[in-house]
Amino acid sequence: MIEYLLFATFIGLLFHGIHRKVIARVQGRPGPPIWQEILHTLKFSFKETWIPKTASQTLFVGIVFVAIAIWSGALFILLSGGSILLLFAVYLLHKIVEHGMGLSTGSPYTKFGAIRSVISAASELPLLVTVVAIYFFTRSLSIADITAYQEVNGPLLIIAFPAAVAMYLVILSKMHYGPFSIIEAKEIVSGNMTEHFGVWRAGLEVAYALKTYVLLYAFVLIFIGSLPLWLALLAMLIVLVSLSFVCAVTPMLSPYDTVTIQSLVTGALIIYIVILGVVMG
Amino acid sequence: MFNLPNPQIGGPELFVLEFGDIVAYFSPYTAVLFAFALLFTVLVIVSRPERQVDIAFGGDAYYTKEVEPDLLRFQRFMAIACGLATLGAMVTGDVFNFTLFASMIGITNIGIVAAYRNRHVLNAAFQYGIVAMLATVPLFGGAAIVLSSTGTLSMWELFTAAVAVPLIAKAFLVLGVMGEGMAPFYIAKAEITRAQGAPFILMVHVSSLLLFLRVMEIVISM
């Protein structure tokens, strides 16, 4: 498990680098090398580190460990074929991490990030509706059962396409430099991450790398099915590059617009589920 | 002796805790939620609040705000009570107990912020209080419909395929939880987070999300 955690962290950081590179190329810039995020994390790991004088010290430090712990747990859930309801729980708990990170420092910029994180709670709703839609087809929330269902009936990407679109939006909501990345917008410096630097930032980079890996892998497992590792990585890369394209050509939305779009998608999916309920009994 | 009827949703049962005919249970799902609630309750106990930095407009000055000891003690007490209610809601095996814990979370959430002397925060707490009070009707109404239509409130019975819970009861339960726990998301939370005391304010968020996650498991399982 430890070696897989290290592997997932490495791939996640590499994906972040590729994400930045693709965005830069689409926008006509050379962009950083794809291993830039790995170098960043290593650099932060050896930088001088302290805790701001105004921070709630225990929470400031504790939240970094919580972030790493929940996404390591999420990776374990995926690998062990656990429940996607648990995966959904981890995704929601990440919201607490974002919020706690912003509140704990005392800085007005991080606080703005934390409040934006609360406002964008609508980003979780499409995932919940996705979970319910999948349950309609598979009658189970276990990832092992879902992949087994796809081996018999074909990928859910085709069978439950609207649910796949909703989950795609969920992943997009958590991508750096995306239209929904309001909590780390530059007008509030780095948002809720502003005051976490040095080793704390390195820890957060590791947690976010795991998050990217887990979300992309979950998308592949849930909507395409169980694949050999190299093929799964290729599928994840394709999904990532498509997300990078969206991020590159879409400006950052205002906080209330993000909520509106996510709520509209949720509403559309609820209609889809009602229709499913009527058709499938 | 006990076997969860639908392990395909939250995983198989790991451990049960009997209180007479009320049987709390730990599945991988509820155990994770319980552990998370416990972690943040401990954080509330051991953490001291941050000192919020405010900018004085019209100049370059900024100042930090201190939390008064009395306010700190009250907020911490309420946050711990909220943590305990959340712990109960995560593992209870009885729908009525769940609704009781949910309403206690609503009360303690208001308590965490209502002691803070700031007009915006107090307005938000007042709005939250009204919604939480209104939400007790669908919350307990949902539990009442479950009891009257099935004859039991035990999740061990309700989760079996033989017992059909009316859709309206499930909808009422979700609506009630949204009012008790999730209310701040939609009406007042951004204002509530103006209040100081990060570890305690965070408990409002922790309890809301965990309560929502639990009710989802209950509703899907029934």
Coordinates of C-alpha atoms in Angstrom, one line a residue:
Chain A
M1 CA 0.0 0.0 0.0
I2 CA 2.8 2.4 0.9
E3 CA 4.5 1.9 -2.5
Y4 CA 1.2 2.5 -4.2
L5 CA 0.6 5.7 -2.2
L6 CA 4.0 7.0 -3.3
F7 CA 3.3 6.0 -6.9
A8 CA -0.1 7.8 -6.8
T9 CA 1.5 10.9 -5.3
F10 CA 4.2 10.9 -8.0
I11 CA 1.6 10.4 -10.8
G12 CA -0.7 13.0 -9.3
L13 CA 2.0 15.6 -9.2
L14 CA 3.1 14.7 -12.7
F15 CA -0.6 15.1 -13.8
H16 CA -0.6 18.6 -12.2
G17 CA 2.5 19.4 -14.2
I18 CA 0.9 18.1 -17.4
H19 CA -2.2 20.1 -16.6
R20 CA -0.2 23.3 -16.4
K21 CA 1.7 22.5 -19.6
V22 CA -1.4 21.8 -21.6
I23 CA -3.1 25.0 -20.4
A24 CA 0.0 27.0 -21.3
R25 CA 0.3 25.4 -24.8
V26 CA -3.4 26.0 -25.5
Q27 CA -2.9 29.6 -24.5
G28 CA 0.2 30.0 -26.7
R29 CA 2.8 30.1 -23.8
P30 CA 5.7 27.7 -23.4
G31 CA 4.6 26.7 -19.9
P32 CA 6.7 25.1 -17.2
P33 CA 8.2 21.6 -17.6
I34 CA 5.8 18.8 -16.7
W35 CA 7.8 17.8 -13.6
Q36 CA 7.6 21.3 -12.2
E37 CA 5.0 20.4 -9.5
I38 CA 7.3 17.5 -8.3
L39 CA 10.1 20.0 -8.0
H40 CA 7.8 22.5 -6.2
T41 CA 6.9 19.8 -3.6
L42 CA 10.5 18.9 -3.0
K43 CA 11.5 22.5 -2.7
F44 CA 8.7 23.3 -0.2
S45 CA 9.7 20.2 1.8
F46 CA 13.1 21.8 2.6
K47 CA 12.1 25.4 3.0
E48 CA 12.1 27.1 6.3
T49 CA 8.7 26.6 8.0
W50 CA 6.9 28.2 10.8
I51 CA 3.3 28.8 12.0
P52 CA 1.8 32.4 11.7
K53 CA 1.5 34.1 15.0
T54 CA -2.2 34.8 14.5
A55 CA -3.1 31.1 13.6
S56 CA -5.0 28.6 15.6
Q57 CA -1.8 26.5 15.8
T58 CA -3.3 23.0 16.3
L59 CA -5.9 23.4 13.6
F60 CA -3.4 25.0 11.2
V61 CA -1.1 22.0 11.4
G62 CA -3.7 19.3 12.0
I63 CA -5.7 20.2 8.8
V64 CA -2.7 19.3 6.6
F65 CA -2.5 15.8 8.1
V66 CA -6.3 15.4 7.8
A67 CA -6.0 16.3 4.1
I68 CA -3.3 13.7 3.5
A69 CA -5.2 11.1 5.6
I70 CA -8.6 11.4 3.8
W71 CA -7.1 11.1 0.3
S72 CA -4.9 8.2 1.3
G73 CA -8.1 6.6 2.7
A74 CA -9.9 7.4 -0.5
L75 CA -7.1 5.6 -2.5
F76 CA -7.5 2.6 -0.2
I77 CA -11.3 2.6 -0.8
L78 CA -10.7 2.6 -4.5
L79 CA -8.1 -0.2 -4.5
S80 CA -10.2 -2.4 -2.1
G81 CA -13.4 -2.0 -4.2
G82 CA -15.2 -0.2 -1.3
S83 CA -18.3 1.9 -1.4
I84 CA -18.6 4.9 -3.6
L85 CA -20.7 6.4 -0.8
L86 CA -17.5 6.5 1.2
L87 CA -15.7 8.1 -1.7
F88 CA -18.5 10.7 -1.8
A89 CA -17.9 11.2 2.0
V90 CA -14.2 11.8 1.5
Y91 CA -15.0 14.3 -1.2
L92 CA -17.3 16.2 1.2
L93 CA -14.8 16.0 4.0
H94 CA -12.3 17.7 1.7
K95 CA -14.6 20.6 1.9
I96 CA -14.0 20.7 5.6
V97 CA -10.2 20.7 4.9
E98 CA -10.6 23.7 2.6
H99 CA -12.7 25.5 5.1
G100 CA -10.5 24.7 8.1
M101 CA -7.4 25.6 6.2
G102 CA -8.8 29.1 5.5
L103 CA -10.3 29.7 8.9
S104 CA -7.3 28.6 11.0
T105 CA -4.8 31.3 10.0
G106 CA -6.5 34.5 11.0
S107 CA -5.6 36.1 7.6
P108 CA -8.4 37.9 5.8
Y109 CA -7.3 36.3 2.4
T110 CA -7.5 32.8 3.6
K111 CA -10.8 33.6 5.3
F112 CA -12.2 34.8 2.0
G113 CA -11.1 31.5 0.5
A114 CA -12.8 29.6 3.3
I115 CA -16.0 31.5 2.8
R116 CA -15.9 30.9 -1.0
S117 CA -15.4 27.3 -0.2
V118 CA -18.6 27.3 1.8
I119 CA -20.5 29.2 -0.9
S120 CA -19.4 26.6 -3.5
A121 CA -20.9 23.7 -1.5
A122 CA -23.1 23.2 -4.5
S123 CA -20.2 21.5 -6.2
E124 CA -20.9 18.4 -4.1
L125 CA -24.5 18.0 -5.3
P126 CA -23.7 16.7 -8.8
L127 CA -21.6 13.9 -7.2
L128 CA -24.5 12.9 -4.9
V129 CA -26.8 12.7 -7.8
T130 CA -24.2 10.7 -9.7
V131 CA -24.1 8.2 -6.8
V132 CA -27.9 7.9 -6.9
A133 CA -28.0 7.5 -10.7
I134 CA -25.4 4.7 -10.5
Y135 CA -27.3 2.9 -7.8
F136 CA -30.4 2.9 -10.1
F137 CA -28.5 0.8 -12.6
T138 CA -26.2 -1.4 -10.5
R139 CA -28.3 -1.7 -7.3
S140 CA -25.1 -1.5 -5.4
L141 CA -22.6 1.2 -4.4
S142 CA -19.7 -1.1 -4.0
I143 CA -17.0 -0.3 -6.6
A144 CA -16.3 -4.0 -7.0
D145 CA -20.0 -4.6 -7.9
I146 CA -20.0 -1.6 -10.2
T147 CA -17.0 -2.8 -12.2
A148 CA -18.5 -6.3 -12.3
Y149 CA -21.8 -4.8 -13.7
Q150 CA -19.8 -3.1 -16.4
E151 CA -18.1 -6.3 -17.5
V152 CA -21.5 -7.8 -18.2
N153 CA -23.5 -4.7 -19.4
G154 CA -20.8 -2.4 -20.9
P155 CA -19.4 0.9 -19.6
L156 CA -21.6 3.2 -17.5
L157 CA -20.1 6.0 -19.6
I158 CA -22.6 5.0 -22.3
I159 CA -25.4 3.6 -20.2
A160 CA -25.5 6.5 -17.7
F161 CA -23.9 9.3 -19.8
P162 CA -25.6 12.2 -17.8
A163 CA -24.1 10.8 -14.6
A164 CA -20.7 10.7 -16.2
V165 CA -21.1 14.4 -17.3
A166 CA -22.0 15.3 -13.7
M167 CA -18.9 13.5 -12.3
Y168 CA -16.8 15.2 -14.9
L169 CA -18.1 18.5 -13.7
V170 CA -17.2 17.5 -10.1
I171 CA -13.6 16.7 -11.1
L172 CA -13.5 20.0 -13.1
S173 CA -14.6 21.8 -9.9
K174 CA -11.5 20.6 -8.1
M175 CA -9.0 21.3 -10.8
H176 CA -6.4 24.1 -10.4
Y177 CA -6.8 27.1 -12.7
G178 CA -10.3 25.9 -13.6
P179 CA -13.5 27.9 -14.1
F180 CA -14.7 26.9 -10.6
S181 CA -11.4 27.4 -8.7
I182 CA -12.7 30.4 -6.9
I183 CA -11.2 29.5 -3.5
E184 CA -7.7 30.0 -4.8
A185 CA -8.3 32.9 -7.1
K186 CA -5.5 35.4 -7.5
E187 CA -7.5 38.4 -6.3
I188 CA -7.4 36.8 -2.9
V189 CA -3.7 36.0 -3.2
S190 CA -3.7 32.2 -3.1
G191 CA -7.1 32.0 -1.2
N192 CA -7.3 29.5 1.6
M193 CA -3.7 28.2 0.9
T194 CA -2.1 31.7 1.2
E195 CA -0.6 31.2 4.7
H196 CA 0.4 27.5 4.4
F197 CA 4.0 27.5 3.2
G198 CA 7.1 25.4 3.6
V199 CA 6.5 21.9 4.8
W200 CA 2.8 22.5 5.3
R201 CA 2.4 23.5 1.6
A202 CA 4.4 20.4 0.6
G203 CA 2.0 18.3 2.6
L204 CA -1.0 20.0 0.9
E205 CA 0.6 19.4 -2.5
V206 CA 0.9 15.7 -1.7
A207 CA -2.7 15.6 -0.6
Y208 CA -3.9 17.4 -3.7
A209 CA -1.9 15.1 -5.9
L210 CA -3.5 12.1 -4.3
K211 CA -6.9 13.8 -4.7
T212 CA -6.3 14.3 -8.5
Y213 CA -5.2 10.7 -8.9
V214 CA -8.2 9.3 -6.9
L215 CA -10.8 11.4 -8.7
L216 CA -9.5 10.5 -12.1
Y217 CA -9.1 6.9 -11.3
A218 CA -12.5 6.8 -9.7
F219 CA -14.0 8.3 -12.9
V220 CA -12.3 5.6 -15.0
L221 CA -13.3 2.7 -12.6
I222 CA -16.9 3.9 -12.3
F223 CA -17.7 4.8 -15.9
I224 CA -15.3 2.7 -18.0
G225 CA -14.6 -0.3 -15.7
S226 CA -11.6 -2.2 -14.4
L227 CA -8.6 -1.8 -16.7
P228 CA -4.9 -2.9 -16.6
L229 CA -2.9 -0.2 -14.8
W230 CA -1.2 1.2 -17.9
L231 CA -4.5 1.4 -19.7
A232 CA -6.2 3.0 -16.7
L233 CA -3.3 5.6 -16.5
L234 CA -3.8 6.3 -20.2
A235 CA -7.5 6.8 -19.8
M236 CA -6.9 9.1 -16.8
L237 CA -4.4 11.1 -18.9
I238 CA -7.0 11.5 -21.6
V239 CA -9.6 12.7 -19.1
L240 CA -7.0 15.1 -17.6
V241 CA -6.0 16.6 -20.9
S242 CA -9.7 17.2 -21.8
L243 CA -10.1 19.0 -18.4
S244 CA -7.0 21.0 -19.1
F245 CA -8.5 22.2 -22.4
V246 CA -11.7 23.3 -20.6
C247 CA -9.6 25.1 -18.0
A248 CA -7.5 26.8 -20.6
V249 CA -10.4 28.3 -22.6
T250 CA -12.7 29.1 -19.8
P251 CA -12.3 32.2 -17.6
M252 CA -12.8 31.9 -13.8
L253 CA -16.5 32.3 -13.0
S254 CA -17.7 34.6 -10.2
P255 CA -18.6 32.7 -7.0
Y256 CA -22.4 33.0 -7.5
D257 CA -22.1 31.9 -11.2
T258 CA -20.3 28.7 -10.1
V259 CA -23.1 27.9 -7.7
T260 CA -25.7 28.6 -10.4
I261 CA -24.1 26.3 -13.0
Q262 CA -23.5 23.5 -10.5
S263 CA -27.1 23.8 -9.2
L264 CA -28.5 23.8 -12.8
V265 CA -26.5 20.6 -13.6
T266 CA -27.8 19.0 -10.3
G267 CA -31.4 20.0 -11.3
A268 CA -31.0 18.5 -14.8
L269 CA -29.7 15.3 -13.2
I270 CA -32.5 15.1 -10.7
I271 CA -34.9 15.2 -13.7
Y272 CA -32.8 12.4 -15.3
I273 CA -33.2 10.4 -12.1
V274 CA -36.9 10.9 -11.9
I275 CA -37.2 9.8 -15.5
L276 CA -35.0 6.8 -14.7
G277 CA -37.2 6.0 -11.7
V278 CA -40.4 6.1 -13.9
V279 CA -38.8 4.0 -16.7
M280 CA -37.0 1.5 -14.6
G281 CA -39.6 1.3 -11.8
Chain B
M1 CA -26.4 -12.0 16.2
F2 CA -26.8 -8.9 14.1
N3 CA -26.2 -8.7 10.3
L4 CA -26.7 -5.5 8.3
P5 CA -29.3 -6.3 5.7
N6 CA -27.6 -4.3 2.9
P7 CA -23.8 -4.3 3.1
Q8 CA -23.6 -3.3 -0.5
I9 CA -24.3 0.3 0.5
G10 CA -22.1 1.2 3.5
G11 CA -20.1 -2.0 3.7
P12 CA -20.6 -4.9 6.1
E13 CA -21.2 -4.5 9.8
L14 CA -18.0 -4.3 11.9
F15 CA -19.3 -3.8 15.5
V16 CA -22.6 -3.3 17.3
L17 CA -23.3 -1.5 20.5
E18 CA -26.6 -2.5 22.2
F19 CA -28.5 -0.1 24.4
G20 CA -31.6 -2.2 25.2
D21 CA -33.6 -2.5 21.9
I22 CA -31.6 0.4 20.4
V23 CA -28.6 -1.0 18.6
A24 CA -25.9 1.4 17.3
Y25 CA -23.7 -0.1 14.6
F26 CA -20.3 0.5 13.0
S27 CA -19.9 -0.3 9.3
P28 CA -16.9 0.9 7.3
Y29 CA -19.0 3.9 6.3
T30 CA -20.4 4.9 9.7
A31 CA -17.0 4.1 11.4
V32 CA -15.2 6.5 9.0
L33 CA -17.8 9.2 9.8
F34 CA -17.6 8.5 13.5
A35 CA -13.8 8.7 13.4
F36 CA -13.9 12.0 11.6
A37 CA -16.4 13.5 14.1
L38 CA -14.2 12.2 16.9
L39 CA -11.1 13.7 15.4
F40 CA -12.6 17.2 15.1
T41 CA -14.2 17.0 18.6
V42 CA -10.6 16.3 19.9
L43 CA -9.3 19.2 17.8
V44 CA -12.0 21.5 19.4
I45 CA -10.9 20.4 22.8
V46 CA -7.2 21.0 22.3
S47 CA -7.2 24.0 19.9
R48 CA -7.1 27.6 20.8
P49 CA -8.8 30.1 18.5
E50 CA -7.0 32.1 15.8
R51 CA -6.6 35.9 16.1
Q52 CA -8.4 37.4 13.2
V53 CA -6.5 40.1 11.3
D54 CA -8.7 43.0 10.3
I55 CA -7.6 45.9 8.0
A56 CA -8.5 49.4 9.2
F57 CA -9.9 51.0 6.1
G58 CA -8.6 54.4 5.1
G59 CA -5.1 53.7 6.2
D60 CA -2.3 51.1 6.3
A61 CA -3.1 49.9 9.8
Y62 CA -4.4 46.5 10.7
Y63 CA -5.2 44.9 14.0
T64 CA -5.8 41.5 15.4
K65 CA -8.9 40.6 17.3
E66 CA -8.8 38.5 20.5
V67 CA -11.5 36.0 21.6
E68 CA -12.6 36.9 25.2
P69 CA -12.1 34.0 27.7
D70 CA -15.9 33.8 28.5
L71 CA -16.8 33.6 24.8
L72 CA -14.0 31.0 24.3
R73 CA -15.3 28.8 27.1
F74 CA -18.9 29.0 25.8
Q75 CA -18.0 28.4 22.2
R76 CA -15.8 25.4 23.1
F77 CA -18.6 23.9 25.3
M78 CA -21.1 24.2 22.5
A79 CA -18.7 22.8 19.9
I80 CA -18.0 19.8 22.2
A81 CA -21.7 19.2 22.7
C82 CA -22.1 19.5 18.9
G83 CA -19.3 16.9 18.4
L84 CA -21.0 14.5 20.9
A85 CA -24.4 14.9 19.1
T86 CA -22.6 14.2 15.8
L87 CA -20.9 11.1 17.1
G88 CA -24.3 9.8 18.2
A89 CA -26.0 10.6 14.9
M90 CA -23.2 8.8 13.0
V91 CA -23.7 5.4 14.6
T92 CA -27.3 5.2 15.9
G93 CA -29.4 2.4 14.6
D94 CA -32.7 4.1 15.4
V95 CA -34.5 6.7 13.2
F96 CA -36.0 8.6 16.1
N97 CA -32.6 8.8 17.9
F98 CA -31.1 10.1 14.7
T99 CA -33.7 12.8 14.5
L100 CA -33.0 13.7 18.1
F101 CA -29.3 14.0 17.5
A102 CA -30.0 16.0 14.3
S103 CA -32.1 18.6 16.2
M104 CA -29.4 18.7 19.0
I105 CA -26.8 19.5 16.3
G106 CA -29.0 22.3 15.1
I107 CA -29.3 23.8 18.6
T108 CA -25.6 23.6 19.3
N109 CA -24.6 25.0 15.9
I110 CA -26.7 28.1 16.7
G111 CA -25.1 28.2 20.2
I112 CA -21.6 28.2 18.8
V113 CA -22.2 31.4 16.8
A114 CA -25.0 33.1 18.8
A115 CA -22.7 34.2 21.6
Y116 CA -20.5 36.2 19.3
R117 CA -21.3 40.0 19.5
N118 CA -21.4 41.0 15.9
R119 CA -24.6 42.2 14.1
H120 CA -24.0 40.2 10.9
V121 CA -23.2 37.0 12.8
L122 CA -26.2 37.4 15.1
N123 CA -28.5 38.1 12.2
A124 CA -27.2 34.9 10.5
A125 CA -27.7 32.9 13.7
F126 CA -31.2 34.2 14.1
Q127 CA -32.1 33.2 10.5
Y128 CA -30.5 29.8 11.0
G129 CA -32.5 29.4 14.3
I130 CA -35.8 30.1 12.5
V131 CA -35.1 27.6 9.7
A132 CA -33.9 25.0 12.2
M133 CA -37.1 25.4 14.2
L134 CA -39.2 25.0 11.1
A135 CA -37.2 22.0 10.0
T136 CA -38.1 20.0 13.1
V137 CA -41.6 19.6 11.6
P138 CA -40.5 17.5 8.6
L139 CA -37.7 15.9 10.6
F140 CA -39.9 14.4 13.3
G141 CA -42.8 14.1 10.9
G142 CA -40.6 11.9 8.7
A143 CA -39.8 9.7 11.7
A144 CA -43.5 9.6 12.7
I145 CA -44.5 8.5 9.2
V146 CA -41.9 5.8 9.2
L147 CA -43.2 4.5 12.6
S148 CA -46.9 4.7 11.6
S149 CA -46.4 3.0 8.2
T150 CA -43.9 0.3 9.2
G151 CA -44.5 -0.2 12.9
T152 CA -40.8 0.2 13.8
L153 CA -38.0 2.8 13.9
S154 CA -35.2 0.3 14.1
M155 CA -32.9 0.6 11.1
W156 CA -32.1 -3.1 11.4
E157 CA -35.8 -3.7 10.4
L158 CA -36.2 -0.8 8.1
F159 CA -33.2 -1.7 6.0
T160 CA -34.6 -5.1 5.1
A161 CA -36.3 -5.6 1.7
A162 CA -39.5 -6.8 3.4
V163 CA -40.2 -3.3 4.9
A164 CA -41.3 -0.6 2.5
V165 CA -40.8 2.9 3.8
P166 CA -42.9 5.6 2.0
L167 CA -41.0 8.0 -0.2
I168 CA -42.6 11.0 1.5
A169 CA -41.0 9.9 4.9
K170 CA -37.6 9.7 3.3
A171 CA -38.1 13.1 1.6
F172 CA -39.2 14.6 5.0
L173 CA -36.1 13.2 6.7
V174 CA -33.8 14.7 4.1
L175 CA -35.6 18.0 4.3
G176 CA -35.5 18.0 8.1
V177 CA -31.7 17.3 8.1
M178 CA -31.2 20.0 5.5
G179 CA -33.0 22.5 7.7
E180 CA -31.2 21.4 10.9
G181 CA -27.7 20.8 9.7
M182 CA -27.5 22.2 6.2
A183 CA -29.4 25.4 6.8
P184 CA -26.3 27.5 7.1
F185 CA -25.2 26.5 3.6
Y186 CA -28.1 28.2 2.0
I187 CA -29.1 31.1 4.2
A188 CA -26.4 32.2 6.6
K189 CA -23.2 30.3 6.6
A190 CA -21.1 32.8 4.8
E191 CA -22.1 35.3 7.5
I192 CA -21.7 32.8 10.3
T193 CA -18.1 32.3 9.3
R194 CA -17.4 35.9 10.1
A195 CA -17.4 34.8 13.7
Q196 CA -14.0 34.1 15.3
G197 CA -12.9 30.8 16.8
A198 CA -11.9 28.7 13.8
P199 CA -12.0 25.3 15.5
F200 CA -15.5 25.9 16.9
I201 CA -16.9 27.5 13.8
L202 CA -15.5 24.6 11.8
M203 CA -17.6 22.2 13.9
V204 CA -20.7 23.8 12.4
H205 CA -19.5 22.7 9.0
V206 CA -18.2 19.3 10.2
S207 CA -21.6 18.4 11.8
S208 CA -23.6 19.6 8.8
L209 CA -21.7 17.5 6.3
L210 CA -21.5 14.4 8.4
L211 CA -25.2 14.6 9.2
F212 CA -26.0 14.9 5.5
L213 CA -23.8 11.9 4.7
R214 CA -25.5 9.8 7.3
V215 CA -29.0 10.7 6.2
M216 CA -28.0 9.8 2.7
E217 CA -27.0 6.3 3.8
I218 CA -30.2 5.9 5.8
V219 CA -32.5 7.0 3.0
I220 CA -30.7 4.9 0.3
S221 CA -30.7 1.9 2.6
M222 CA -34.4 2.1 3.5

